[in-house]
């Protein structure tokens, strides 16, 4: 099957493939620019993006704001004409400040989930930046559309992220553990059906982008046949030379066996999927009190949390010793590839 282009409010990607935002420090300018250059849409993770800045410990907000601009500039230098955006978790502290900075710097789009990003239309007002919420159900999509319509805006696209995705998930922990969650196919079908009514009522086009557990050209074709206009992948892009993660992080994916992929409850109380590393075994056995608070999320309680999620993700990105989030398909990866080769494979132009 020849894949169609993906049009998001006038942004036209040659391939309907969006690289998922992966933080901390996993999808930065290197990966995002490579995907954009190969014809897809590259996404920089804005979560604690400035953690390697020299003044991060003293002033994390200033460091993050500076890094938003510098990572986008580096991505533009590598791929001047590609589509490059940011992913921000709506539960982040200083969420509005960071989104506004990305918009000010000229991000092509903002993808936002981990909560309901009700304020996103206001934050992008007056700009050409496209806004794309992440949902896991038609119910969440309806809530967002309802709130956004009151601000005179509709989503430029919607990402439907299913239960096989990596990192924090939009499903209840118990459902994930007991496998009582709805499949991605059902989520995509329901959201597509709902958005068709919105499109008809307002004379607009709102493409659906399906994500979570997708890995092959056949997966892409299956989602398109259900009504999706594009797909989002994260896990497969980790095992590429261009990914911004350290070699040890990538090797953890390559070495992972199916039994190593676990559903956990993250320190902020959300269900998440991760590799069962020595670090994860250690914090599940006993509490690792945070040495300091990095002010990442309002929902975190430093005096009660089992460990600091920011510190754990910093360590994972730097040397692979911390918390390594992954999608359900991580154990199927056995070697590194390149972004151009992976994009060719996903498009059906190259056999795996």
Coordinates of C-alpha atoms in Angstrom, one line a residue:
X1 CA 0.0 0.0 0.0
X2 CA 1.3 3.4 -1.0
X3 CA 0.9 5.7 2.1
X4 CA -0.8 9.0 1.7
X5 CA 0.5 12.3 2.9
X6 CA -0.6 13.7 6.3
X7 CA -2.1 17.1 6.3
X8 CA -2.5 18.9 9.6
X9 CA -4.0 22.3 9.1
X10 CA -1.9 23.0 6.1
X11 CA 1.3 21.3 7.4
X12 CA 1.8 18.5 4.8
X13 CA 4.1 15.6 5.7
X14 CA 5.2 13.3 2.8
X15 CA 4.6 10.3 5.0
X16 CA 1.8 9.9 7.6
X17 CA 4.3 9.0 10.4
X18 CA 4.6 11.1 13.5
X19 CA 7.5 10.3 15.9
X20 CA 6.2 10.3 19.4
X21 CA 7.7 12.7 22.0
X22 CA 9.8 10.8 24.5
X23 CA 11.3 12.4 27.6
X24 CA 13.4 13.0 29.3
X25 CA 16.1 13.6 26.7
X26 CA 15.1 10.7 24.4
X27 CA 13.6 12.7 21.5
X28 CA 15.4 15.9 21.1
X29 CA 16.7 17.7 18.0
X30 CA 18.7 14.8 16.7
X31 CA 15.8 12.3 16.4
X32 CA 13.1 14.9 15.5
X33 CA 15.1 16.4 12.7
X34 CA 16.0 13.0 11.3
X35 CA 12.4 11.9 11.2
X36 CA 11.3 15.3 9.6
X37 CA 14.1 15.0 7.0
X38 CA 12.8 11.5 6.1
X39 CA 9.4 12.9 5.4
X40 CA 7.6 12.4 8.7
X41 CA 6.8 14.7 11.6
X42 CA 9.5 15.0 14.3
X43 CA 8.6 15.7 17.9
X44 CA 10.9 17.1 20.5
X45 CA 10.0 16.2 24.1
X46 CA 9.7 19.4 26.2
X47 CA 9.7 17.5 29.5
X48 CA 12.6 18.7 31.6
X49 CA 14.3 19.5 28.3
X50 CA 17.0 21.7 29.9
X51 CA 18.2 19.0 32.3
X52 CA 21.7 19.1 30.8
X53 CA 22.0 22.9 31.0
X54 CA 24.8 24.0 33.4
X55 CA 22.3 26.0 35.5
X56 CA 19.5 23.5 35.6
X57 CA 19.9 22.7 39.3
X58 CA 19.9 26.4 40.3
X59 CA 17.1 27.5 37.9
X60 CA 15.3 24.6 36.1
X61 CA 12.6 26.9 34.6
X62 CA 15.1 29.2 32.9
X63 CA 17.2 26.2 31.7
X64 CA 14.1 24.5 30.2
X65 CA 13.0 27.7 28.5
X66 CA 16.4 28.2 27.0
X67 CA 16.6 24.6 25.8
X68 CA 13.3 24.8 24.1
X69 CA 14.7 27.4 21.8
X70 CA 18.1 25.9 21.3
X71 CA 16.8 22.4 20.5
X72 CA 14.3 23.8 18.0
X73 CA 17.1 25.8 16.4
X74 CA 19.4 22.8 16.1
X75 CA 16.6 20.8 14.6
X76 CA 15.9 23.5 12.0
X77 CA 19.6 23.7 11.1
X78 CA 19.6 20.0 10.4
X79 CA 16.3 20.0 8.6
X80 CA 15.2 23.5 7.5
X81 CA 12.1 22.5 5.7
X82 CA 10.7 19.6 7.8
X83 CA 7.8 19.6 10.2
X84 CA 9.0 19.8 13.8
X85 CA 7.0 20.2 16.9
X86 CA 7.0 19.7 20.7
X87 CA 5.3 17.4 23.1
X88 CA 4.4 18.8 26.5
X89 CA 2.6 16.9 29.4
X90 CA -0.4 19.0 30.5
X91 CA 0.3 18.0 34.2
X92 CA 3.8 19.6 34.1
X93 CA 4.5 22.6 36.4
X94 CA 4.9 25.7 34.3
X95 CA 3.1 24.0 31.4
X96 CA 1.7 27.2 30.1
X97 CA 5.1 29.0 30.2
X98 CA 6.8 26.2 28.3
X99 CA 4.1 25.9 25.6
X100 CA 4.1 29.7 25.1
X101 CA 7.9 29.6 24.6
X102 CA 7.7 26.8 22.0
X103 CA 5.0 28.7 20.2
X104 CA 7.1 31.9 20.3
X105 CA 10.1 30.1 18.9
X106 CA 8.1 28.9 16.0
X107 CA 7.2 25.3 16.7
X108 CA 5.1 23.9 13.9
X109 CA 2.8 22.0 16.3
X110 CA 2.3 21.3 19.9
X111 CA 1.2 17.7 20.9
X112 CA -0.1 17.5 24.4
X113 CA -1.5 14.8 26.7
X114 CA -1.0 13.3 30.1
X115 CA -4.1 15.0 31.2
X116 CA -6.6 17.2 29.3
X117 CA -4.9 20.2 27.7
X118 CA -7.8 22.6 28.0
X119 CA -5.7 25.7 27.9
X120 CA -3.8 24.9 24.7
X121 CA -6.0 27.1 22.3
X122 CA -5.3 30.2 24.4
X123 CA -1.6 29.4 24.6
X124 CA -1.3 29.2 20.8
X125 CA -3.6 32.0 20.0
X126 CA -2.4 34.4 17.3
X127 CA 0.2 32.0 16.0
X128 CA 0.5 29.5 13.1
X129 CA 1.4 26.7 15.5
X130 CA -1.0 23.7 15.2
X131 CA -2.4 22.2 18.3
X132 CA -2.9 18.4 18.7
X133 CA -4.3 16.8 21.9
X134 CA -3.6 13.2 22.9
X135 CA -6.6 11.2 24.0
X136 CA -7.3 7.6 24.9
X137 CA -11.0 7.6 24.4
X138 CA -13.9 9.3 22.6
X139 CA -15.1 10.6 25.9
X140 CA -11.8 12.5 26.5
X141 CA -11.9 13.8 22.9
X142 CA -15.5 15.1 23.4
X143 CA -14.4 17.0 26.6
X144 CA -11.5 18.6 24.9
X145 CA -13.5 19.6 21.8
X146 CA -16.3 21.1 24.0
X147 CA -13.8 23.2 26.0
X148 CA -11.9 24.3 23.0
X149 CA -15.0 25.3 21.1
X150 CA -15.7 27.8 23.9
X151 CA -12.4 29.3 23.1
X152 CA -13.2 29.5 19.4
X153 CA -10.8 26.7 18.3
X154 CA -10.9 23.1 17.3
X155 CA -8.0 20.6 17.3
X156 CA -5.9 20.6 14.1
X157 CA -5.5 16.9 14.6
X158 CA -6.0 14.3 17.4
X159 CA -3.6 11.6 18.6
X160 CA -5.4 8.5 19.8
X161 CA -2.9 6.7 22.1
X162 CA -3.8 3.1 22.9
X163 CA -2.9 0.8 25.9
X164 CA 0.3 -0.6 24.3
X165 CA 2.1 2.7 24.3
X166 CA 5.2 3.5 26.4
X167 CA 5.6 5.7 29.4
X168 CA 2.5 7.2 31.1
X169 CA -0.7 5.7 29.9
X170 CA -4.2 7.1 29.7
X171 CA -5.8 4.0 31.3
X172 CA -6.4 2.9 34.8
X173 CA -3.6 0.9 36.5
X174 CA -5.9 -2.0 37.4
X175 CA -7.2 -2.3 33.8
X176 CA -3.6 -2.4 32.5
X177 CA -2.6 -5.1 35.0
X178 CA -5.7 -7.2 34.4
X179 CA -5.7 -6.6 30.6
X180 CA -9.2 -5.3 30.7
X181 CA -8.4 -2.2 28.6
X182 CA -10.0 -1.5 25.2
X183 CA -7.8 -2.2 22.1
X184 CA -6.4 0.7 20.1
X185 CA -8.6 -0.3 17.2
X186 CA -11.7 0.4 19.3
X187 CA -10.4 3.7 20.5
X188 CA -9.5 4.8 17.0
X189 CA -12.9 3.8 15.5
X190 CA -14.8 5.6 18.3
X191 CA -12.8 8.8 18.0
X192 CA -13.0 8.8 14.2
X193 CA -16.8 8.4 14.4
X194 CA -17.1 11.3 16.8
X195 CA -14.8 13.6 14.9
X196 CA -16.7 13.0 11.7
X197 CA -19.7 14.6 13.4
X198 CA -17.6 17.6 14.4
X199 CA -16.1 17.9 10.9
X200 CA -19.6 17.9 9.4
X201 CA -20.9 20.5 11.8
X202 CA -18.0 22.9 11.4
X203 CA -16.8 22.2 7.9
X204 CA -13.3 21.3 8.9
X205 CA -10.9 18.3 8.6
X206 CA -9.5 16.9 11.9
X207 CA -7.1 14.0 11.1
X208 CA -6.8 11.2 13.6
X209 CA -3.3 9.9 14.4
X210 CA -3.2 6.4 15.9
X211 CA -0.4 5.4 18.3
X212 CA 0.6 2.7 20.8
X213 CA 2.2 -0.6 20.0
X214 CA 2.5 0.1 16.2
X215 CA 5.7 -1.2 14.6
X216 CA 5.3 -2.3 11.0
X217 CA 4.0 -1.3 7.6
X218 CA 1.1 -3.6 8.2
X219 CA 0.3 -1.9 11.4
X220 CA 0.3 1.5 9.6
X221 CA -2.0 0.2 6.9
X222 CA -4.4 -1.4 9.5
X223 CA -4.8 2.0 11.3
X224 CA -5.4 3.8 8.0
X225 CA -8.0 1.3 7.0
X226 CA -9.9 2.1 10.3
X227 CA -10.1 5.8 9.4
X228 CA -6.9 7.2 10.9
X229 CA -5.0 9.6 8.7
X230 CA -1.6 8.8 10.3
X231 CA 0.2 6.9 13.0
X232 CA 2.5 7.8 15.9
X233 CA 5.4 5.6 16.9
X234 CA 7.9 6.0 19.7
X235 CA 9.5 2.7 20.7
X236 CA 10.8 1.8 17.3
X237 CA 12.6 5.1 17.0
X238 CA 14.6 4.5 20.2
X239 CA 16.6 1.7 18.5
X240 CA 18.0 4.1 15.8
X241 CA 21.4 5.7 15.5
X242 CA 19.8 9.2 15.5
X243 CA 17.9 8.8 18.7
X244 CA 19.1 11.2 21.4
X245 CA 19.2 8.5 24.1
X246 CA 22.6 7.2 25.4
X247 CA 23.9 3.9 24.0
X248 CA 23.0 2.1 27.3
X249 CA 19.3 3.2 27.0
X250 CA 19.1 1.9 23.4
X251 CA 20.8 -1.4 24.5
X252 CA 18.2 -1.9 27.2
X253 CA 15.6 -2.0 24.5
X254 CA 17.6 -4.4 22.3
X255 CA 18.3 -6.7 25.3
X256 CA 14.7 -6.7 26.7
X257 CA 12.8 -9.9 26.7
X258 CA 8.9 -10.0 26.7
X259 CA 8.9 -10.8 30.5
X260 CA 11.0 -7.7 31.1
X261 CA 8.2 -5.3 30.0
X262 CA 6.2 -4.3 33.0
X263 CA 3.2 -2.2 33.9
X264 CA 4.1 0.0 36.9
X265 CA 2.5 2.7 38.9
X266 CA 4.7 5.8 38.4
X267 CA 5.6 8.1 41.4
X268 CA 2.8 10.4 40.3
X269 CA 0.2 7.7 40.5
X270 CA -0.3 7.0 36.8
X271 CA -0.1 3.6 35.1
X272 CA 3.0 3.4 32.9
X273 CA 5.0 0.8 30.9
X274 CA 8.7 0.4 31.5
X275 CA 11.6 -2.1 31.3
X276 CA 12.2 -4.1 34.5
X277 CA 15.8 -2.7 35.1
X278 CA 17.8 -3.1 38.3
X279 CA 16.7 0.4 39.2
X280 CA 13.0 -0.5 38.9
X281 CA 13.6 -3.6 41.0
X282 CA 15.3 -1.6 43.6
X283 CA 12.6 1.0 44.0
X284 CA 9.9 -1.6 44.0
X285 CA 11.6 -3.3 46.9
X286 CA 12.1 -0.1 49.0
X287 CA 11.6 3.6 48.9
X288 CA 14.4 5.8 47.5
X289 CA 13.6 9.2 49.0
X290 CA 14.2 12.2 46.6
X291 CA 17.3 14.2 47.5
X292 CA 15.7 17.3 46.1
X293 CA 12.6 18.3 44.2
X294 CA 13.0 19.4 40.6
X295 CA 9.5 20.8 40.4
X296 CA 8.3 18.8 37.5
X297 CA 4.6 18.0 38.3
X298 CA 2.1 19.4 40.8
X299 CA 0.7 16.0 41.5
X300 CA 4.0 14.7 42.9
X301 CA 4.4 14.6 46.7
X302 CA 8.2 14.6 47.4
X303 CA 7.8 13.6 51.1
X304 CA 5.7 10.5 50.1
X305 CA 6.8 9.5 46.6
X306 CA 8.8 6.2 46.3
X307 CA 11.4 8.0 44.1
X308 CA 12.0 11.1 42.1
X309 CA 10.8 10.5 38.6
X310 CA 12.8 13.4 37.2
X311 CA 16.0 12.1 38.7
X312 CA 15.2 8.5 37.5
X313 CA 14.6 9.8 33.9
X314 CA 17.8 11.9 33.9
X315 CA 19.8 8.9 34.9
X316 CA 18.2 6.8 32.2
X317 CA 18.9 9.3 29.5
X318 CA 22.5 9.9 30.6
X319 CA 23.8 6.4 31.3
X320 CA 20.8 4.0 31.2
X321 CA 20.8 3.5 35.0
X322 CA 17.4 5.0 35.8
X323 CA 13.8 4.5 34.8
X324 CA 13.5 3.3 31.2
X325 CA 10.0 3.7 29.7
X326 CA 9.1 1.7 26.7
X327 CA 6.2 0.5 24.5
X328 CA 4.8 -3.0 24.6
X329 CA 6.8 -4.0 21.5
X330 CA 10.3 -3.1 22.9
X331 CA 11.2 -6.8 23.2
X332 CA 10.8 -7.3 19.5
X333 CA 13.8 -5.0 18.8
X334 CA 17.1 -6.8 18.3
X335 CA 19.4 -4.3 16.6
X336 CA 20.0 -0.7 15.8
X337 CA 18.8 0.8 12.5
X338 CA 18.7 4.3 11.0
X339 CA 15.8 6.6 10.8
X340 CA 15.8 6.7 6.9
X341 CA 15.8 2.9 6.8
X342 CA 13.0 2.6 9.4
X343 CA 10.9 5.2 7.6
X344 CA 11.4 3.3 4.4
X345 CA 10.3 0.1 6.1
X346 CA 7.2 1.7 7.7
X347 CA 6.2 3.2 4.3
X348 CA 6.4 -0.2 2.7
X349 CA 9.3 0.8 0.4
X350 CA 11.8 -1.5 2.2
X351 CA 11.3 -5.0 3.6
X352 CA 12.3 -5.4 7.3

